Structures are given as C-alpha cells and as structure tokens.
mmCIF file of C-alpha atoms in Angstrom:
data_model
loop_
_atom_site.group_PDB
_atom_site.id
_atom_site.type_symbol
_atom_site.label_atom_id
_atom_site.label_comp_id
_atom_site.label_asym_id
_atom_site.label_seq_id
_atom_site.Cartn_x
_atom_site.Cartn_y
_atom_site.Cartn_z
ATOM 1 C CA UNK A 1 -53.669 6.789 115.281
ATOM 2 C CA UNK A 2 -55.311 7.654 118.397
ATOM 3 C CA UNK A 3 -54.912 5.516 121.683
ATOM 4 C CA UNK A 4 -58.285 5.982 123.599
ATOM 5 C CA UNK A 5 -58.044 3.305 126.108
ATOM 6 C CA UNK A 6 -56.299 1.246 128.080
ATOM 7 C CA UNK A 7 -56.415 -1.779 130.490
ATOM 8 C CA UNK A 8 -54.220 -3.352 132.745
ATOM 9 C CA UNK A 9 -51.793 -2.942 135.164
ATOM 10 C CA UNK A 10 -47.728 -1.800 135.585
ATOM 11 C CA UNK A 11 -46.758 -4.936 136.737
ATOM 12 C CA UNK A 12 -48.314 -7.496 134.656
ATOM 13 C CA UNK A 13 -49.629 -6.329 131.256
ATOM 14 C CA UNK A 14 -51.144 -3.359 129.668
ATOM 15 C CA UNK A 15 -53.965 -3.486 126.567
ATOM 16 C CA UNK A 16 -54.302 0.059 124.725
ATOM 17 C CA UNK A 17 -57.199 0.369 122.283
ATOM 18 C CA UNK A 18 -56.693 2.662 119.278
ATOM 19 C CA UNK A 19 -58.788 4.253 116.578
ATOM 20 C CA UNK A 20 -57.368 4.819 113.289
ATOM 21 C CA UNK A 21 -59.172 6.359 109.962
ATOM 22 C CA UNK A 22 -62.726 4.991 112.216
ATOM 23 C CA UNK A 23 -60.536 1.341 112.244
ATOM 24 C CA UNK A 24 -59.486 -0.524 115.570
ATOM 25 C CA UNK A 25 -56.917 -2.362 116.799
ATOM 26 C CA UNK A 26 -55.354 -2.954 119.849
ATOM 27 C CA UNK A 27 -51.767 -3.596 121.124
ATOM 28 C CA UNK A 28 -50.477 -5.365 124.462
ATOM 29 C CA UNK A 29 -47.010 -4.738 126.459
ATOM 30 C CA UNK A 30 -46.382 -7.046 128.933
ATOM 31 C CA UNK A 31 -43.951 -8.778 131.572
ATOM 32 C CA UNK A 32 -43.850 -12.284 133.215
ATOM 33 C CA UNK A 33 -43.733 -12.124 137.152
ATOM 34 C CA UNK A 34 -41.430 -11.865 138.936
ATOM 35 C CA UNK A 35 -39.134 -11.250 136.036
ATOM 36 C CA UNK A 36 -38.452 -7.278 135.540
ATOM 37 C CA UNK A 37 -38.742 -5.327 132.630
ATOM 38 C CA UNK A 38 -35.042 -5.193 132.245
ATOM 39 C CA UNK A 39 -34.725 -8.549 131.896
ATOM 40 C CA UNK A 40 -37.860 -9.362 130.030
ATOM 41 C CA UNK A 41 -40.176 -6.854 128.390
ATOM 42 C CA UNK A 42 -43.183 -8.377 125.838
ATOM 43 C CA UNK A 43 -44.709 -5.554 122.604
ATOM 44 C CA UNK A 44 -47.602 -7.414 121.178
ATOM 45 C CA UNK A 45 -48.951 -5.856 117.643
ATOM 46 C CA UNK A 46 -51.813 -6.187 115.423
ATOM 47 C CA UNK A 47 -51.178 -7.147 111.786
ATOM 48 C CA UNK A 48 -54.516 -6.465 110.586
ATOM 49 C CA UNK A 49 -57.975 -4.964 112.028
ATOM 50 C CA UNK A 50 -59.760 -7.819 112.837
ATOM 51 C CA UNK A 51 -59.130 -10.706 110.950
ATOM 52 C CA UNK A 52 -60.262 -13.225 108.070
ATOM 53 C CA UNK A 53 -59.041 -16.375 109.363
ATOM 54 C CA UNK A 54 -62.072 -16.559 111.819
ATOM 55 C CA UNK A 55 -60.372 -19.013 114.041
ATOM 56 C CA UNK A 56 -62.970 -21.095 116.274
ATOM 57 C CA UNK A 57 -61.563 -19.285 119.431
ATOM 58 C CA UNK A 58 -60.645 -16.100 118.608
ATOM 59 C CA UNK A 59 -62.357 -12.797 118.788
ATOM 60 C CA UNK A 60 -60.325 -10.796 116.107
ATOM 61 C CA UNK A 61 -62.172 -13.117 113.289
ATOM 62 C CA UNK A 62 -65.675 -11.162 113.791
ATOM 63 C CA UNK A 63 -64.683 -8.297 111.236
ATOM 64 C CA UNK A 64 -61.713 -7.936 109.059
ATOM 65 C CA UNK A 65 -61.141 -4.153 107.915
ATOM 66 C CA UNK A 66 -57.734 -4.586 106.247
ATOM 67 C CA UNK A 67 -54.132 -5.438 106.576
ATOM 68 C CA UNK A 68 -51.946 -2.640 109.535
ATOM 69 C CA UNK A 69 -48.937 -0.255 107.601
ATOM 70 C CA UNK A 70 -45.643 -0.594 108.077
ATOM 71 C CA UNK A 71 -45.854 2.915 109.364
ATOM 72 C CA UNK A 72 -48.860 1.902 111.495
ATOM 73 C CA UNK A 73 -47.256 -0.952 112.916
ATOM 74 C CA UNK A 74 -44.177 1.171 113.909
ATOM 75 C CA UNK A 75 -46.834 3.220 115.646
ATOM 76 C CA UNK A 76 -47.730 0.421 117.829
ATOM 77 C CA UNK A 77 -44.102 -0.146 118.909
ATOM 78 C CA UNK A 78 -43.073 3.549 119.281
ATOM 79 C CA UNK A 79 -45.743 4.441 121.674
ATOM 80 C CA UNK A 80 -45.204 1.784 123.870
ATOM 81 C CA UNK A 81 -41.116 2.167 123.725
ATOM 82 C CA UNK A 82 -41.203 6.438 123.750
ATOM 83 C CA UNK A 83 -42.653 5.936 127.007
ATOM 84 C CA UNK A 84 -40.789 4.057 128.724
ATOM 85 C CA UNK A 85 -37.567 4.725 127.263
ATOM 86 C CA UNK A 86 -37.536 8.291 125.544
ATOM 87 C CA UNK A 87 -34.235 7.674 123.477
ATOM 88 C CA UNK A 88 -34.865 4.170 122.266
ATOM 89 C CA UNK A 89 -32.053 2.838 123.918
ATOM 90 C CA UNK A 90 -33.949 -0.578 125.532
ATOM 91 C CA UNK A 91 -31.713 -2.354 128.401
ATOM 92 C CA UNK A 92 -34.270 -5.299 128.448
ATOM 93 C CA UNK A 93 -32.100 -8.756 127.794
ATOM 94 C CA UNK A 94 -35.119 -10.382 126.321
ATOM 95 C CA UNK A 95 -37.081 -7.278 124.175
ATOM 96 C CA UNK A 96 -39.738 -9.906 122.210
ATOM 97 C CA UNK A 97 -41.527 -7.818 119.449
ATOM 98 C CA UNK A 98 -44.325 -10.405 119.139
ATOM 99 C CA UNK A 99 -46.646 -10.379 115.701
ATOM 100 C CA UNK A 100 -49.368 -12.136 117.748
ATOM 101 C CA UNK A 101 -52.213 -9.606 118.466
ATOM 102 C CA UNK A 102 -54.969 -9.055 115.711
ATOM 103 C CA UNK A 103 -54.663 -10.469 112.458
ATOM 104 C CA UNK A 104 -52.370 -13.213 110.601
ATOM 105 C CA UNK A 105 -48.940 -12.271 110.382
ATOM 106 C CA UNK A 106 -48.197 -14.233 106.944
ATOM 107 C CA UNK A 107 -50.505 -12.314 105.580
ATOM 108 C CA UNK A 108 -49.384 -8.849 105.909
ATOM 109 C CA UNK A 109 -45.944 -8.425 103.814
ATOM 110 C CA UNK A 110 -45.293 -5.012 105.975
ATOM 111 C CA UNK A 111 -44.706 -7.641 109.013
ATOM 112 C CA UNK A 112 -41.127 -8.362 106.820
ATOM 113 C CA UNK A 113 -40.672 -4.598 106.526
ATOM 114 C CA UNK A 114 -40.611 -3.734 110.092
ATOM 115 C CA UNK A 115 -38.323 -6.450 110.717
ATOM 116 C CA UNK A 116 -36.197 -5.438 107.944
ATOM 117 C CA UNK A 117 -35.805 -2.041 109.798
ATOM 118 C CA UNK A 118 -35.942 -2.841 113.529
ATOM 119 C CA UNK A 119 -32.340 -3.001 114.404
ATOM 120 C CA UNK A 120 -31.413 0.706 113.355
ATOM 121 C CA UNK A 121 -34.783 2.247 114.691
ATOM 122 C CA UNK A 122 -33.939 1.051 118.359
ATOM 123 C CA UNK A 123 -30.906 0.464 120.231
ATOM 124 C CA UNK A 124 -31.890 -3.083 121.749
ATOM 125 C CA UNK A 125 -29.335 -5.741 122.359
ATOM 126 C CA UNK A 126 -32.421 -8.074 123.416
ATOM 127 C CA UNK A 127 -34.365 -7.722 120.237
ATOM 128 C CA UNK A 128 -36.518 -10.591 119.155
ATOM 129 C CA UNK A 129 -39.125 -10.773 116.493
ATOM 130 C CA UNK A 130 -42.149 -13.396 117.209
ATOM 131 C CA UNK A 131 -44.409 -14.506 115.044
ATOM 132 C CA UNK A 132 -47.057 -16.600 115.551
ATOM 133 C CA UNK A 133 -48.947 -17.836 112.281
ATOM 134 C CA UNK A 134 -51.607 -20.213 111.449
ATOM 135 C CA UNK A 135 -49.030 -21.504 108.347
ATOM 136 C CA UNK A 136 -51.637 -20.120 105.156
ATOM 137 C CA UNK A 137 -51.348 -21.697 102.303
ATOM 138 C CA UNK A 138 -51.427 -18.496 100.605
ATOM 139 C CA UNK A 139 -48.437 -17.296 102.234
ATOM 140 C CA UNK A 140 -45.612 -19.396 100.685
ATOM 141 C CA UNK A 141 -43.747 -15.859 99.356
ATOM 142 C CA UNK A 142 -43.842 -14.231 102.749
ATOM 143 C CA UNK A 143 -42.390 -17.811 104.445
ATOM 144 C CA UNK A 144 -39.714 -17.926 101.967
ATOM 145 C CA UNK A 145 -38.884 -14.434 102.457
ATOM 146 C CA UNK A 146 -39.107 -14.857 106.042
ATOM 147 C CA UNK A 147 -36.364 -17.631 106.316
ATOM 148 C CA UNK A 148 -34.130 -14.917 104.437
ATOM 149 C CA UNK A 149 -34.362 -12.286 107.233
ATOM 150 C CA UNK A 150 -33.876 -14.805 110.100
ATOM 151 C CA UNK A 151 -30.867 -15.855 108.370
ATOM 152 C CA UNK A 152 -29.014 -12.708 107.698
ATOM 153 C CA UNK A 153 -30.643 -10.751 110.853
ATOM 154 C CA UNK A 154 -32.165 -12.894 113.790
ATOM 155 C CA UNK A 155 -29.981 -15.854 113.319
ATOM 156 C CA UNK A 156 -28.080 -17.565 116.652
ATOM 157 C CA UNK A 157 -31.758 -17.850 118.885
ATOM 158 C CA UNK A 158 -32.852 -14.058 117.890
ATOM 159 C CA UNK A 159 -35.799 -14.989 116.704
ATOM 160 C CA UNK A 160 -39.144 -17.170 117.432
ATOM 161 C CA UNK A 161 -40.898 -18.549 115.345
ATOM 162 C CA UNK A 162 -44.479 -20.406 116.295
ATOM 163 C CA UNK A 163 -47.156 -22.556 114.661
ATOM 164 C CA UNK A 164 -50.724 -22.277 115.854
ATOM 165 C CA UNK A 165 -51.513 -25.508 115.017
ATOM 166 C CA UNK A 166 -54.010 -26.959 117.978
ATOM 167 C CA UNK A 167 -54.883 -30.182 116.860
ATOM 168 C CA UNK A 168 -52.876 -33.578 115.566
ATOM 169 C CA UNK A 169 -55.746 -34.260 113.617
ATOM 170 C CA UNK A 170 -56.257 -32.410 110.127
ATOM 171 C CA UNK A 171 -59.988 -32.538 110.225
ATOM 172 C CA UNK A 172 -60.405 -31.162 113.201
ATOM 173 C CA UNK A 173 -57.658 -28.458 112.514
ATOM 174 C CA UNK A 174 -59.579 -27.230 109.641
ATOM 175 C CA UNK A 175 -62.408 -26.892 111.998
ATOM 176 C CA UNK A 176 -60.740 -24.832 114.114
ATOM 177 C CA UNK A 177 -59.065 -22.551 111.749
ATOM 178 C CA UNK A 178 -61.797 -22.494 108.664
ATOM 179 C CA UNK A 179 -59.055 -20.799 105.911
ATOM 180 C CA UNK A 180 -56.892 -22.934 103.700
ATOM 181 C CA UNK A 181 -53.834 -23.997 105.799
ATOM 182 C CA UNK A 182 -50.890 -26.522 105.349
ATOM 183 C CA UNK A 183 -50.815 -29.958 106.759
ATOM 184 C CA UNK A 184 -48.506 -30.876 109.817
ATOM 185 C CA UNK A 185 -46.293 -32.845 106.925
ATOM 186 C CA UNK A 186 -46.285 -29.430 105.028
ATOM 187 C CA UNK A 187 -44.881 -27.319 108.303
ATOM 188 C CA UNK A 188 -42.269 -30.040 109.157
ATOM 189 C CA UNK A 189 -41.173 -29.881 105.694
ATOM 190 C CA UNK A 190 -40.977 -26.222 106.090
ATOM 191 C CA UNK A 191 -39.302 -26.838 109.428
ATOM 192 C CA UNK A 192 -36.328 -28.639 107.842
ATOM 193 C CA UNK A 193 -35.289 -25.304 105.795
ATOM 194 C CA UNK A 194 -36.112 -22.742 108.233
ATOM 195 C CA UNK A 195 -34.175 -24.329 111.283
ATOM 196 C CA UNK A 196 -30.624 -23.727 111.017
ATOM 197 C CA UNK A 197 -28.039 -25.329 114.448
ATOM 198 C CA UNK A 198 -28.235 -22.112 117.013
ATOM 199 C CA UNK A 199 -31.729 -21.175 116.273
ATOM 200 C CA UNK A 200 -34.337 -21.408 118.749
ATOM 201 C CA UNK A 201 -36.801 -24.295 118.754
ATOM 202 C CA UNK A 202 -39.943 -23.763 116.295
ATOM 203 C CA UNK A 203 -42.583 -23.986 118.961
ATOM 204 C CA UNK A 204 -45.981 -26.270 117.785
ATOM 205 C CA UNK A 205 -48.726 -23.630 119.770
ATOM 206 C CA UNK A 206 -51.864 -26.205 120.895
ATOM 207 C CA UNK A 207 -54.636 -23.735 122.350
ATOM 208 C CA UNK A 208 -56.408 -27.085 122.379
ATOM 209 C CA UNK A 209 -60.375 -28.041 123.199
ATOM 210 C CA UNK A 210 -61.006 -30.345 125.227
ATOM 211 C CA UNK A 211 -61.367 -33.589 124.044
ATOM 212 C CA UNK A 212 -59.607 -32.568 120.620
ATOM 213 C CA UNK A 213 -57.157 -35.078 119.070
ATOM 214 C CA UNK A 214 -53.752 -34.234 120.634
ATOM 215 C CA UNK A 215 -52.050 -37.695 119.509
ATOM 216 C CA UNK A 216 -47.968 -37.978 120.874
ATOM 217 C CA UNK A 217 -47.358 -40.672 118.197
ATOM 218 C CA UNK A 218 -48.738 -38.602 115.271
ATOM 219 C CA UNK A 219 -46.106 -35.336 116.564
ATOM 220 C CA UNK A 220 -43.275 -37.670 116.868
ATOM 221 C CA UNK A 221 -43.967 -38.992 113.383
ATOM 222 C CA UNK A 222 -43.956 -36.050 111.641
ATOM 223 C CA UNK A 223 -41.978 -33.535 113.953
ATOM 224 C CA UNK A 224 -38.013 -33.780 114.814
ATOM 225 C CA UNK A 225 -38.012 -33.220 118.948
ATOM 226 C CA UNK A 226 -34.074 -31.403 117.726
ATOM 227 C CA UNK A 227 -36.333 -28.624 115.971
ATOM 228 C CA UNK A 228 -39.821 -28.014 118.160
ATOM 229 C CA UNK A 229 -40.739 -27.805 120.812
ATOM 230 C CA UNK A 230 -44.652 -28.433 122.194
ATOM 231 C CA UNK A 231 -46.649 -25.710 124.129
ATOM 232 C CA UNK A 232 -49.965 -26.476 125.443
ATOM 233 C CA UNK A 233 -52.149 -23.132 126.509
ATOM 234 C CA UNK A 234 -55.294 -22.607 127.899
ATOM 235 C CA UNK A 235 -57.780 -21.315 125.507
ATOM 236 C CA UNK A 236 -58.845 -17.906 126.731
ATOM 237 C CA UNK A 237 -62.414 -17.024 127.514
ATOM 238 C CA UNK A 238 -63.393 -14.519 124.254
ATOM 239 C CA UNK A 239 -66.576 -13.798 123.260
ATOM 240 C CA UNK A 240 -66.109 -16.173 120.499
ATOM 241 C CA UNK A 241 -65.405 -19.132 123.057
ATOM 242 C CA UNK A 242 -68.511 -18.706 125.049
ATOM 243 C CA UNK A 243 -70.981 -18.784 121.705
ATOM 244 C CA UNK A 244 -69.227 -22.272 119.961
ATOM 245 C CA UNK A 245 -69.474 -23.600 123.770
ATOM 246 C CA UNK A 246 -66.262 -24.278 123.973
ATOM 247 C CA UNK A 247 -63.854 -26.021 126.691
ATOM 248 C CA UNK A 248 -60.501 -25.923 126.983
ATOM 249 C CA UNK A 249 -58.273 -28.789 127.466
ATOM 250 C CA UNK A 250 -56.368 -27.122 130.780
ATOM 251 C CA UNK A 251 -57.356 -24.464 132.533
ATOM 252 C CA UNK A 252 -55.592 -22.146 134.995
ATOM 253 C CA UNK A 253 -56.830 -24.137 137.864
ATOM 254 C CA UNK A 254 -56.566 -27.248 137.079
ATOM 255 C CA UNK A 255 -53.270 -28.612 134.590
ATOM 256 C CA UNK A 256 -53.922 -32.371 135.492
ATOM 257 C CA UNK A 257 -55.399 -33.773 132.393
ATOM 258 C CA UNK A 258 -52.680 -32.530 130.374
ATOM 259 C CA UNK A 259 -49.856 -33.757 132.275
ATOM 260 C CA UNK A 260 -50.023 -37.210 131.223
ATOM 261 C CA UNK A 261 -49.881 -35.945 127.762
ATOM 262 C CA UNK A 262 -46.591 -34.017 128.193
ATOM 263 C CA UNK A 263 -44.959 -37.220 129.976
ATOM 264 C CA UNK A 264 -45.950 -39.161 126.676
ATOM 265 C CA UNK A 265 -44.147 -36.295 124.590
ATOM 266 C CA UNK A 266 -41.374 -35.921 126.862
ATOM 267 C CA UNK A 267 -41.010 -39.467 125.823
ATOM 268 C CA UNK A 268 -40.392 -39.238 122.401
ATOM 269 C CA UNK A 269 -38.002 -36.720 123.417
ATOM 270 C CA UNK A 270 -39.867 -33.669 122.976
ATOM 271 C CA UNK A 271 -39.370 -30.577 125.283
ATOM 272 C CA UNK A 272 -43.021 -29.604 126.229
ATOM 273 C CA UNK A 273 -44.583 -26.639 128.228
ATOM 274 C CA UNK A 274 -47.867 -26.038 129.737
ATOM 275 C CA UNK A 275 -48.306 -22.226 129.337
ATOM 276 C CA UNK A 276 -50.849 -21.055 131.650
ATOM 277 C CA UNK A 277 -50.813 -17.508 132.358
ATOM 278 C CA UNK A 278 -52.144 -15.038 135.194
ATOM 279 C CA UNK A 279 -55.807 -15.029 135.614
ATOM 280 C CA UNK A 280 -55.697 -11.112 135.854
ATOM 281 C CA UNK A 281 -55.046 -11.653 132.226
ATOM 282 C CA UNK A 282 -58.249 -12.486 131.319
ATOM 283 C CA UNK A 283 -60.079 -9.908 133.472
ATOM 284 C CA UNK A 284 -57.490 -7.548 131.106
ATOM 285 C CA UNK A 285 -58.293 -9.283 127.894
ATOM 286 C CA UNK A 286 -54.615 -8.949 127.335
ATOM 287 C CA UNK A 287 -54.651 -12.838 126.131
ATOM 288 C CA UNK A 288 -56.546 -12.244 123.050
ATOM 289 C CA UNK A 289 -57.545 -9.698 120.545
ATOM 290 C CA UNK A 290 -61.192 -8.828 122.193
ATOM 291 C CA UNK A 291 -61.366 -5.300 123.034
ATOM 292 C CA UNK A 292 -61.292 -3.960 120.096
ATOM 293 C CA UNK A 293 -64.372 -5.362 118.937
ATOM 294 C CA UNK A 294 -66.188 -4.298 122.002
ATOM 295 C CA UNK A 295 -65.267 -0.596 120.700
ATOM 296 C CA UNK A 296 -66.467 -1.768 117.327
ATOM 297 C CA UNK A 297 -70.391 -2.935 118.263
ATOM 298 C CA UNK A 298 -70.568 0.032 120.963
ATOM 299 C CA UNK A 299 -70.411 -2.217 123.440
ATOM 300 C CA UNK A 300 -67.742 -0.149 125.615
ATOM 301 C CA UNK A 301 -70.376 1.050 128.410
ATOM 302 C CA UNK A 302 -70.186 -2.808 129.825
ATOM 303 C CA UNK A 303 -66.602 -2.167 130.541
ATOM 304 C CA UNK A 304 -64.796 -1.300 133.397
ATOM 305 C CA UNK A 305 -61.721 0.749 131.725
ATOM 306 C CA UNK A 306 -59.228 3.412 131.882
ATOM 307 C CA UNK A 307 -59.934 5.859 129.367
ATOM 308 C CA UNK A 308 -56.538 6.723 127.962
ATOM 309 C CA UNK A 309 -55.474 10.777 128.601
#
C-alpha cells in the first residue's frame, strides 16, 4: 500500500490517496476547530475501493474494485497513528475510528475484525468505532454480529453508530440510494435491540436535497427521540452532485430553510443538529470519497496537490 498523495492542512483535515495492487482508496484524519487533537482526533477509512451502492451523491459509487482487508484497513489506521504518535499510546479523549470513507461498511465483514482487535493494537482511552451505513438488506449477519461487539466492547457511549438514511419518504430513499435497503420501520426495529441505557444516541444522517421529503411527523412515528438523534448535513459538491444537478437542502452559507425543520423535531422531542462543516473542506475533498477516482480516470493533472514523499 503506497500513499502517493495528500491534501489538506495540519489544522483542519488531511486526505492521503493510496495505490494498492493498481486499486485506490483514500483515507481522511481530521480535527474540529478549535478543539485540539488531544481532545478530539477523527481516522476516516475506506471499506471498499469504490463502491456498489452508487448513492445519488456520492463519488465512491463510479467503480467498485472490491471489499479493503483487515490487514489493509489496519494500514489505513497505522499510518496515520505511527506518525503522530510512534508508540501507539493516543492521549486524544475522543479518538473516533470512523468506517465512513469509501465503501459500505455492512458490507465488508473485516470492518468487525478490526474492531474485534482495536483495543490491544493501540493504547487509546478515547477509542470509538463509527460506522456509518446505508442499513443493506443484505447485511442482517454483520448487524447482528455488530450489536455483539458493542455490547461486550464499546458499550457505556464507546461507540457510534449512524444511519444514512436522507429522506422520510421510502420512494425517494430508494432513489437516492439505488441498492436494496431496509425501511425506516425496519431500522427502528433494529434500533430497539441495538440501543442498550448508556449508549450513545443512534444518529438518523439526512444529507438531504432540496426539496426532498423530510416529514417531522413521519420520524416521530416511527423513531423513539430516547434512542436518535437527527443530523441534517450539507450535501457536498462531488462530481456525482454536479451531473444529477443536484441541490442541497442547507448549505454552508445559508442554514435558514432548515431551521424551521429542527424546531418542528425539537418538538417531538428530538435532539437535532445541523452539521455544516468548514468550507476548506470541500476545496480538500476531505467530505467525501472523490479523490480517488480522479487518480482512477487520470484526471490528477487538474489538481492542485501535495504529492506525498
């Protein structure tokens, strides 16, 4: 696994691009200004080069070239920790280890192995796996599996567990995310066994379009306000974006529209954030998984980058 470039910067977030048996992926580290690294240090991994999903929005669904090793995974993690801290020992309060970059999480069982083994490869009082899934329906042994290992290993708020789910309204969710996926009623019911009292909220992730059915009444229905939590983000500009012509709900600029929305859900007693990150961040691509491909189709020489040495 060769990293042979990067993009970013120290104090906000850092994308390396790697090549691996002619495959790529890429990998993110990042903080959350002002908050230092020792109290809050993000490792965001690739599950899989590319991805078959081929979610409306995302970049990472243009090729899919396999599932990322346990040992490759590891990879990801161990360059980013070796060098910063040289003897794994990682003071950060909050260390997330976030299963968010390239590819479905649910889908690759080595995701379970690396959390199976993460406590005794690093000495990291802060540890705290992330995963962020579209819920495939295919996937039911890897959920079940997963509710095991938060239980015995990441219990007490140790872990975080998130649901790309971006719309209220199933149509228009299988739209967006064109693979077989459960219903809302199908994650709630999930909901009910995975949540145990001390655990973080289950967070309900809307990267939503504008205009797309984002209905309050419909999430209090089906969703206990005690278990999620809502997050409303700003869909990033990928490639993928700009050829479906698409507009997101909020943007960095301008939160407005949205904020009636999160009164409404506040209402039916929901705790709701609007997640808007730093704009550097897409001049990084550090929001979503869109480097890589550039490496794929050649398309590097348009890039202003730091080759990686």
């Amino acid at each position: 696994m060769d990293v042979i470039a990067k993009f970013g910067r120290e104090d906000l977030a850092i994308l390396y691009v790697v090549k691996n048996n002619d495959k790529y992926l890429e990998f993110v580290e990042s903080l959350q200004p002002p908050i230092p690294r020792d109290k809050k240090w993000v490792l965001i991994l690739s599950t899989m080069y590319g991805c078959p999903v081929r979610c409306k929005m995302c970049d990472a669904g243009s090729y899919y070239q396999g599932k990322v090793s346990t040992d490759d995974l590891f990879k990801q993690i161990d360059f980013m920790v070796l060098n910063r801290y040289p003897d794994k020992n990682i003071p950060a309060e909050k260390f997330k280890v976030q299963f968010a970059r390239m590819g479905e999480p649910c889908l690759n069982e080595a995701v379970l192995d690396v959390m199976k083994l993460l406590p005794d490869r690093y000495n990291a009082p802060g540890l705290m796996p992330c995963i962020s899934t579209i819920a495939p329906k295919n996937a039911q042994k890897f959920m079940d599996e997963l509710i095991v290992i938060k239980n015995e290993m990441y219990s007490n708020g140790h872990f975080q567990m998130q649901f790309s789910i971006h719309s209220s309204d199933e149509e228009k969710r299988k739209e967006i995310i064109p693979y077989k996926i459960w219903s809302l009623e199908d994650i709630a019911t999930y909901g009910e066994e995975f949540y145990e009292k001390g655990d973080r909220k289950i967070t309900l992730n809307f990267a939503a379009e504008k205009d797309t059915p984002l209905d309050p009444d419909t999430i209090g229905r089906i969703f206990d306000p005690e278990k999620y939590i809502v997050k409303i983000t700003p869909i990033n500009p990928t490639e993928s974006v700009k050829a479906h012509g698409i507009s997101s709900m909020i943007t960095a600029e301008e939160g407005e529209e949205v904020k009636k929305l999160v009164k409404e859900l506040e209402d039916r007693g929901f705790e709701s954030i609007i997640s808007i990150g730093e704009l550097e961040e897409n001049k990084i691509g550090s929001n979503c998984g869109q480097q890589a491909l550039k490496f794929l189709d050649g398309k590097i020489e348009i890039l202003e980058y730091q080759p990686y040495t």
